[in-house]
């Protein structure tokens, strides 16, 4: 069994967008190959919607790193 907080479950794209909006981001907006969300001068690419495919924990961690959001802060939303 993994220690609490070391591994998360995959998250849906819809839930990712909702949480980013709760954190003050706007969007998602269309842009090239991927959509993105904006907060001030920060622009973060988000995965394209796919049928019933959730965002893996490793991809979520990379998106949060690019957005400057801690996993703890994200989980509080």
mmCIF file of N, CA, C and O in Angstrom:
data_model
loop_
_atom_site.group_PDB
_atom_site.id
_atom_site.type_symbol
_atom_site.label_atom_id
_atom_site.label_comp_id
_atom_site.label_asym_id
_atom_site.label_seq_id
_atom_site.Cartn_x
_atom_site.Cartn_y
_atom_site.Cartn_z
ATOM 1 N N UNK A 1 0.845 -1.187 0.000
ATOM 2 C CA UNK A 1 0.000 0.000 0.000
ATOM 3 C C UNK A 1 0.885 1.243 0.000
ATOM 4 O O UNK A 1 1.884 1.301 0.702
ATOM 5 N N UNK A 2 0.509 2.243 -0.769
ATOM 6 C CA UNK A 2 1.274 3.479 -0.857
ATOM 7 C C UNK A 2 0.929 4.415 0.292
ATOM 8 O O UNK A 2 -0.212 4.448 0.743
ATOM 9 N N UNK A 3 1.904 5.193 0.749
ATOM 10 C CA UNK A 3 1.603 6.182 1.782
ATOM 11 C C UNK A 3 0.601 7.202 1.275
ATOM 12 O O UNK A 3 0.566 7.516 0.082
ATOM 13 N N UNK A 4 -0.213 7.708 2.195
ATOM 14 C CA UNK A 4 -1.235 8.683 1.824
ATOM 15 C C UNK A 4 -0.587 9.909 1.198
ATOM 16 O O UNK A 4 0.398 10.425 1.685
ATOM 17 N N UNK A 5 -1.138 10.363 0.059
ATOM 18 C CA UNK A 5 -0.652 11.560 -0.613
ATOM 19 C C UNK A 5 0.458 11.310 -1.616
ATOM 20 O O UNK A 5 0.852 12.203 -2.329
ATOM 21 N N UNK A 6 0.991 10.069 -1.699
ATOM 22 C CA UNK A 6 2.080 9.817 -2.630
ATOM 23 C C UNK A 6 1.567 9.494 -4.031
ATOM 24 O O UNK A 6 2.280 9.651 -4.995
ATOM 25 N N UNK A 7 0.355 9.065 -4.156
ATOM 26 C CA UNK A 7 -0.209 8.702 -5.446
ATOM 27 C C UNK A 7 -1.652 9.178 -5.498
ATOM 28 O O UNK A 7 -2.385 9.019 -4.536
ATOM 29 N N UNK A 8 -2.039 9.753 -6.609
ATOM 30 C CA UNK A 8 -3.409 10.213 -6.764
ATOM 31 C C UNK A 8 -4.098 9.405 -7.840
ATOM 32 O O UNK A 8 -3.460 8.760 -8.655
ATOM 33 N N UNK A 9 -5.391 9.487 -7.839
ATOM 34 C CA UNK A 9 -6.177 8.845 -8.875
ATOM 35 C C UNK A 9 -6.194 9.751 -10.100
ATOM 36 O O UNK A 9 -6.043 10.956 -9.975
ATOM 37 N N UNK A 10 -6.391 9.167 -11.289
ATOM 38 C CA UNK A 10 -6.530 10.013 -12.476
ATOM 39 C C UNK A 10 -7.705 10.978 -12.307
ATOM 40 O O UNK A 10 -8.633 10.721 -11.551
ATOM 41 N N UNK A 11 -7.653 12.096 -13.011
ATOM 42 C CA UNK A 11 -8.678 13.120 -12.908
ATOM 43 C C UNK A 11 -9.265 13.356 -14.295
ATOM 44 O O UNK A 11 -8.559 13.261 -15.301
ATOM 45 N N UNK A 12 -10.539 13.664 -14.369
ATOM 46 C CA UNK A 12 -11.158 13.937 -15.663
ATOM 47 C C UNK A 12 -10.756 15.338 -16.131
ATOM 48 O O UNK A 12 -10.405 16.200 -15.329
ATOM 49 N N UNK A 13 -10.802 15.550 -17.418
ATOM 50 C CA UNK A 13 -10.481 16.864 -17.975
ATOM 51 C C UNK A 13 -11.461 17.908 -17.443
ATOM 52 O O UNK A 13 -11.078 19.028 -17.122
ATOM 53 N N UNK A 14 -12.709 17.533 -17.342
ATOM 54 C CA UNK A 14 -13.741 18.442 -16.836
ATOM 55 C C UNK A 14 -13.409 18.915 -15.414
ATOM 56 O O UNK A 14 -13.531 20.082 -15.082
ATOM 57 N N UNK A 15 -12.970 17.972 -14.571
ATOM 58 C CA UNK A 15 -12.602 18.318 -13.194
ATOM 59 C C UNK A 15 -11.353 19.199 -13.164
ATOM 60 O O UNK A 15 -11.253 20.112 -12.357
ATOM 61 N N UNK A 16 -10.392 18.927 -14.054
ATOM 62 C CA UNK A 16 -9.192 19.764 -14.152
ATOM 63 C C UNK A 16 -9.566 21.203 -14.483
ATOM 64 O O UNK A 16 -9.113 22.146 -13.833
ATOM 65 N N UNK A 17 -10.424 21.387 -15.479
ATOM 66 C CA UNK A 17 -10.855 22.731 -15.883
ATOM 67 C C UNK A 17 -11.589 23.416 -14.736
ATOM 68 O O UNK A 17 -11.335 24.590 -14.437
ATOM 69 N N UNK A 18 -12.463 22.695 -14.047
ATOM 70 C CA UNK A 18 -13.209 23.264 -12.922
ATOM 71 C C UNK A 18 -12.259 23.746 -11.832
ATOM 72 O O UNK A 18 -12.388 24.858 -11.320
ATOM 73 N N UNK A 19 -11.289 22.909 -11.481
ATOM 74 C CA UNK A 19 -10.348 23.289 -10.421
ATOM 75 C C UNK A 19 -9.476 24.471 -10.843
ATOM 76 O O UNK A 19 -9.191 25.350 -10.035
ATOM 77 N N UNK A 20 -9.047 24.501 -12.098
ATOM 78 C CA UNK A 20 -8.254 25.641 -12.567
ATOM 79 C C UNK A 20 -9.078 26.931 -12.506
ATOM 80 O O UNK A 20 -8.558 27.982 -12.141
ATOM 81 N N UNK A 21 -10.354 26.852 -12.849
ATOM 82 C CA UNK A 21 -11.220 28.032 -12.742
ATOM 83 C C UNK A 21 -11.355 28.461 -11.294
ATOM 84 O O UNK A 21 -11.321 29.659 -10.998
ATOM 85 N N UNK A 22 -11.477 27.497 -10.382
ATOM 86 C CA UNK A 22 -11.541 27.811 -8.954
ATOM 87 C C UNK A 22 -10.260 28.492 -8.478
ATOM 88 O O UNK A 22 -10.275 29.262 -7.524
ATOM 89 N N UNK A 23 -9.135 28.202 -9.153
ATOM 90 C CA UNK A 23 -7.848 28.796 -8.794
ATOM 91 C C UNK A 23 -7.590 30.118 -9.522
ATOM 92 O O UNK A 23 -6.507 30.673 -9.431
ATOM 93 N N UNK A 24 -8.597 30.614 -10.250
ATOM 94 C CA UNK A 24 -8.484 31.923 -10.884
ATOM 95 C C UNK A 24 -8.102 31.929 -12.349
ATOM 96 O O UNK A 24 -7.856 32.985 -12.928
ATOM 97 N N UNK A 25 -8.037 30.773 -12.977
ATOM 98 C CA UNK A 25 -7.710 30.703 -14.401
ATOM 99 C C UNK A 25 -8.963 30.944 -15.230
ATOM 100 O O UNK A 25 -10.073 30.656 -14.791
ATOM 101 N N UNK A 26 -8.767 31.457 -16.434
ATOM 102 C CA UNK A 26 -9.859 31.660 -17.390
ATOM 103 C C UNK A 26 -9.658 30.722 -18.568
ATOM 104 O O UNK A 26 -8.547 30.378 -18.918
ATOM 105 N N UNK A 27 -10.769 30.360 -19.205
ATOM 106 C CA UNK A 27 -10.683 29.495 -20.372
ATOM 107 C C UNK A 27 -11.502 28.238 -20.130
ATOM 108 O O UNK A 27 -12.348 28.220 -19.247
ATOM 109 N N UNK A 28 -11.281 27.226 -20.886
ATOM 110 C CA UNK A 28 -10.201 27.028 -21.842
ATOM 111 C C UNK A 28 -10.459 27.730 -23.179
ATOM 112 O O UNK A 28 -11.602 27.904 -23.587
ATOM 113 N N UNK A 29 -9.357 28.129 -23.804
ATOM 114 C CA UNK A 29 -9.386 28.795 -25.099
ATOM 115 C C UNK A 29 -8.717 27.898 -26.135
ATOM 116 O O UNK A 29 -7.804 27.148 -25.804
ATOM 117 N N UNK A 30 -9.170 28.004 -27.376
ATOM 118 C CA UNK A 30 -8.563 27.244 -28.464
ATOM 119 C C UNK A 30 -7.256 27.904 -28.866
ATOM 120 O O UNK A 30 -7.148 29.121 -28.895
ATOM 121 N N UNK A 31 -6.265 27.075 -29.173
ATOM 122 C CA UNK A 31 -4.983 27.608 -29.608
ATOM 123 C C UNK A 31 -4.130 26.530 -30.225
ATOM 124 O O UNK A 31 -3.559 25.714 -29.521
ATOM 125 N N UNK A 32 -4.050 26.507 -31.534
ATOM 126 C CA UNK A 32 -3.208 25.515 -32.195
ATOM 127 C C UNK A 32 -3.699 24.108 -31.939
ATOM 128 O O UNK A 32 -4.868 23.802 -32.097
ATOM 129 N N UNK A 33 -2.789 23.265 -31.498
ATOM 130 C CA UNK A 33 -3.121 21.855 -31.291
ATOM 131 C C UNK A 33 -3.764 21.575 -29.939
ATOM 132 O O UNK A 33 -4.352 20.526 -29.740
ATOM 133 N N UNK A 34 -3.571 22.463 -28.962
ATOM 134 C CA UNK A 34 -4.124 22.242 -27.623
ATOM 135 C C UNK A 34 -4.878 23.474 -27.155
ATOM 136 O O UNK A 34 -4.585 24.585 -27.573
ATOM 137 N N UNK A 35 -5.814 23.247 -26.261
ATOM 138 C CA UNK A 35 -6.481 24.358 -25.613
ATOM 139 C C UNK A 35 -5.589 24.823 -24.474
ATOM 140 O O UNK A 35 -4.660 24.120 -24.066
ATOM 141 N N UNK A 36 -5.858 26.026 -23.972
ATOM 142 C CA UNK A 36 -5.068 26.543 -22.871
ATOM 143 C C UNK A 36 -5.949 27.346 -21.939
ATOM 144 O O UNK A 36 -7.052 27.751 -22.292
ATOM 145 N N UNK A 37 -5.426 27.561 -20.729
ATOM 146 C CA UNK A 37 -6.105 28.387 -19.732
ATOM 147 C C UNK A 37 -5.127 29.479 -19.317
ATOM 148 O O UNK A 37 -3.913 29.293 -19.373
ATOM 149 N N UNK A 38 -5.679 30.631 -18.925
ATOM 150 C CA UNK A 38 -4.865 31.812 -18.664
ATOM 151 C C UNK A 38 -5.161 32.372 -17.277
ATOM 152 O O UNK A 38 -6.307 32.398 -16.841
ATOM 153 N N UNK A 39 -4.089 32.821 -16.620
ATOM 154 C CA UNK A 39 -4.206 33.558 -15.362
ATOM 155 C C UNK A 39 -3.136 34.640 -15.414
ATOM 156 O O UNK A 39 -1.946 34.356 -15.285
ATOM 157 N N UNK A 40 -3.582 35.878 -15.639
ATOM 158 C CA UNK A 40 -2.625 36.972 -15.831
ATOM 159 C C UNK A 40 -1.793 36.719 -17.071
ATOM 160 O O UNK A 40 -2.329 36.456 -18.144
ATOM 161 N N UNK A 41 -0.473 36.759 -16.929
ATOM 162 C CA UNK A 41 0.427 36.521 -18.062
ATOM 163 C C UNK A 41 0.740 35.040 -18.247
ATOM 164 O O UNK A 41 1.386 34.661 -19.219
ATOM 165 N N UNK A 42 0.269 34.195 -17.338
ATOM 166 C CA UNK A 42 0.550 32.761 -17.377
ATOM 167 C C UNK A 42 -0.428 32.046 -18.297
ATOM 168 O O UNK A 42 -1.643 32.214 -18.192
ATOM 169 N N UNK A 43 0.107 31.253 -19.206
ATOM 170 C CA UNK A 43 -0.705 30.474 -20.141
ATOM 171 C C UNK A 43 -0.316 29.010 -19.991
ATOM 172 O O UNK A 43 0.854 28.660 -20.156
ATOM 173 N N UNK A 44 -1.284 28.154 -19.653
ATOM 174 C CA UNK A 44 -1.019 26.740 -19.409
ATOM 175 C C UNK A 44 -1.816 25.894 -20.392
ATOM 176 O O UNK A 44 -3.040 26.008 -20.469
ATOM 177 N N UNK A 45 -1.108 25.059 -21.154
ATOM 178 C CA UNK A 45 -1.776 24.146 -22.088
ATOM 179 C C UNK A 45 -2.440 23.016 -21.306
ATOM 180 O O UNK A 45 -1.883 22.510 -20.339
ATOM 181 N N UNK A 46 -3.630 22.639 -21.755
ATOM 182 C CA UNK A 46 -4.337 21.519 -21.134
ATOM 183 C C UNK A 46 -4.621 20.472 -22.203
ATOM 184 O O UNK A 46 -4.710 20.791 -23.392
ATOM 185 N N UNK A 47 -4.749 19.212 -21.787
ATOM 186 C CA UNK A 47 -4.985 18.148 -22.764
ATOM 187 C C UNK A 47 -6.303 18.336 -23.505
ATOM 188 O O UNK A 47 -7.272 18.872 -22.958
ATOM 189 N N UNK A 48 -6.304 17.890 -24.741
ATOM 190 C CA UNK A 48 -7.525 17.895 -25.534
ATOM 191 C C UNK A 48 -8.506 16.880 -24.969
ATOM 192 O O UNK A 48 -8.095 15.880 -24.380
ATOM 193 N N UNK A 49 -9.808 17.136 -25.138
ATOM 194 C CA UNK A 49 -10.785 16.163 -24.642
ATOM 195 C C UNK A 49 -10.741 14.876 -25.463
ATOM 196 O O UNK A 49 -10.626 14.903 -26.676
ATOM 197 N N UNK A 50 -10.782 13.750 -24.764
ATOM 198 C CA UNK A 50 -10.849 12.428 -25.393
ATOM 199 C C UNK A 50 -11.943 11.648 -24.685
ATOM 200 O O UNK A 50 -12.146 11.805 -23.483
ATOM 201 N N UNK A 51 -12.598 10.807 -25.423
ATOM 202 C CA UNK A 51 -13.693 10.023 -24.849
ATOM 203 C C UNK A 51 -13.185 9.150 -23.710
ATOM 204 O O UNK A 51 -12.294 8.343 -23.898
ATOM 205 N N UNK A 52 -13.748 9.347 -22.559
ATOM 206 C CA UNK A 52 -13.527 8.543 -21.358
ATOM 207 C C UNK A 52 -12.061 8.314 -20.996
ATOM 208 O O UNK A 52 -11.718 7.295 -20.431
ATOM 209 N N UNK A 53 -11.170 9.234 -21.361
ATOM 210 C CA UNK A 53 -9.778 9.105 -20.944
ATOM 211 C C UNK A 53 -9.465 10.169 -19.910
ATOM 212 O O UNK A 53 -9.554 11.363 -20.192
ATOM 213 N N UNK A 54 -9.102 9.725 -18.725
ATOM 214 C CA UNK A 54 -8.744 10.646 -17.660
ATOM 215 C C UNK A 54 -7.294 11.084 -17.810
ATOM 216 O O UNK A 54 -6.510 10.466 -18.532
ATOM 217 N N UNK A 55 -6.941 12.136 -17.105
ATOM 218 C CA UNK A 55 -5.584 12.671 -17.106
ATOM 219 C C UNK A 55 -4.804 11.917 -16.037
ATOM 220 O O UNK A 55 -5.209 11.871 -14.874
ATOM 221 N N UNK A 56 -3.683 11.332 -16.430
ATOM 222 C CA UNK A 56 -2.879 10.555 -15.497
ATOM 223 C C UNK A 56 -2.259 11.459 -14.431
ATOM 224 O O UNK A 56 -2.116 12.672 -14.627
ATOM 225 N N UNK A 57 -1.862 10.860 -13.326
ATOM 226 C CA UNK A 57 -1.248 11.614 -12.241
ATOM 227 C C UNK A 57 0.051 12.278 -12.694
ATOM 228 O O UNK A 57 0.324 13.418 -12.337
ATOM 229 N N UNK A 58 0.848 11.575 -13.514
ATOM 230 C CA UNK A 58 2.119 12.153 -13.969
ATOM 231 C C UNK A 58 1.887 13.369 -14.871
ATOM 232 O O UNK A 58 2.594 14.379 -14.762
ATOM 233 N N UNK A 59 0.882 13.308 -15.754
ATOM 234 C CA UNK A 59 0.574 14.457 -16.600
ATOM 235 C C UNK A 59 0.007 15.596 -15.758
ATOM 236 O O UNK A 59 0.361 16.766 -15.979
ATOM 237 N N UNK A 60 -0.829 15.281 -14.792
ATOM 238 C CA UNK A 60 -1.372 16.306 -13.904
ATOM 239 C C UNK A 60 -0.239 17.024 -13.166
ATOM 240 O O UNK A 60 -0.232 18.250 -13.071
ATOM 241 N N UNK A 61 0.735 16.273 -12.672
ATOM 242 C CA UNK A 61 1.868 16.888 -11.971
ATOM 243 C C UNK A 61 2.634 17.836 -12.878
ATOM 244 O O UNK A 61 3.065 18.911 -12.448
ATOM 245 N N UNK A 62 2.810 17.473 -14.144
ATOM 246 C CA UNK A 62 3.509 18.341 -15.098
ATOM 247 C C UNK A 62 2.700 19.612 -15.376
ATOM 248 O O UNK A 62 3.258 20.711 -15.437
ATOM 249 N N UNK A 63 1.395 19.488 -15.533
ATOM 250 C CA UNK A 63 0.533 20.653 -15.762
ATOM 251 C C UNK A 63 0.590 21.587 -14.549
ATOM 252 O O UNK A 63 0.717 22.810 -14.703
ATOM 253 N N UNK A 64 0.519 21.020 -13.354
ATOM 254 C CA UNK A 64 0.589 21.833 -12.134
ATOM 255 C C UNK A 64 1.945 22.522 -12.006
ATOM 256 O O UNK A 64 2.029 23.677 -11.587
ATOM 257 N N UNK A 65 3.023 21.835 -12.373
ATOM 258 C CA UNK A 65 4.358 22.437 -12.335
ATOM 259 C C UNK A 65 4.419 23.651 -13.255
ATOM 260 O O UNK A 65 4.902 24.720 -12.881
ATOM 261 N N UNK A 66 3.909 23.501 -14.470
ATOM 262 C CA UNK A 66 3.905 24.602 -15.428
ATOM 263 C C UNK A 66 3.055 25.767 -14.938
ATOM 264 O O UNK A 66 3.351 26.922 -15.230
ATOM 265 N N UNK A 67 1.992 25.459 -14.195
ATOM 266 C CA UNK A 67 1.082 26.493 -13.697
ATOM 267 C C UNK A 67 1.569 27.106 -12.385
ATOM 268 O O UNK A 67 1.002 28.090 -11.915
ATOM 269 N N UNK A 68 2.594 26.507 -11.764
ATOM 270 C CA UNK A 68 3.089 27.009 -10.494
ATOM 271 C C UNK A 68 2.137 26.732 -9.337
ATOM 272 O O UNK A 68 2.060 27.501 -8.384
ATOM 273 N N UNK A 69 1.414 25.623 -9.430
ATOM 274 C CA UNK A 69 0.422 25.247 -8.403
ATOM 275 C C UNK A 69 0.918 23.988 -7.700
ATOM 276 O O UNK A 69 1.285 23.013 -8.356
ATOM 277 N N UNK A 70 0.896 23.989 -6.381
ATOM 278 C CA UNK A 70 1.277 22.796 -5.633
ATOM 279 C C UNK A 70 0.135 21.791 -5.662
ATOM 280 O O UNK A 70 -1.034 22.156 -5.819
ATOM 281 N N UNK A 71 0.478 20.529 -5.497
ATOM 282 C CA UNK A 71 -0.536 19.471 -5.465
ATOM 283 C C UNK A 71 -1.488 19.699 -4.285
ATOM 284 O O UNK A 71 -2.693 19.495 -4.401
ATOM 285 N N UNK A 72 -0.936 20.161 -3.160
ATOM 286 C CA UNK A 72 -1.752 20.444 -1.976
ATOM 287 C C UNK A 72 -2.768 21.532 -2.269
ATOM 288 O O UNK A 72 -3.946 21.408 -1.944
ATOM 289 N N UNK A 73 -2.315 22.605 -2.905
ATOM 290 C CA UNK A 73 -3.215 23.724 -3.256
ATOM 291 C C UNK A 73 -4.292 23.236 -4.222
ATOM 292 O O UNK A 73 -5.470 23.587 -4.083
ATOM 293 N N UNK A 74 -3.905 22.422 -5.194
ATOM 294 C CA UNK A 74 -4.845 21.904 -6.184
ATOM 295 C C UNK A 74 -5.889 21.013 -5.519
ATOM 296 O O UNK A 74 -7.071 21.091 -5.824
ATOM 297 N N UNK A 75 -5.443 20.164 -4.598
ATOM 298 C CA UNK A 75 -6.353 19.234 -3.927
ATOM 299 C C UNK A 75 -7.355 19.941 -3.027
ATOM 300 O O UNK A 75 -8.429 19.409 -2.751
ATOM 301 N N UNK A 76 -7.033 21.141 -2.559
ATOM 302 C CA UNK A 76 -7.936 21.886 -1.675
ATOM 303 C C UNK A 76 -9.154 22.446 -2.410
ATOM 304 O O UNK A 76 -10.150 22.762 -1.786
ATOM 305 N N UNK A 77 -9.045 22.578 -3.725
ATOM 306 C CA UNK A 77 -10.159 23.135 -4.515
ATOM 307 C C UNK A 77 -11.299 22.165 -4.639
ATOM 308 O O UNK A 77 -11.165 21.013 -4.691
#
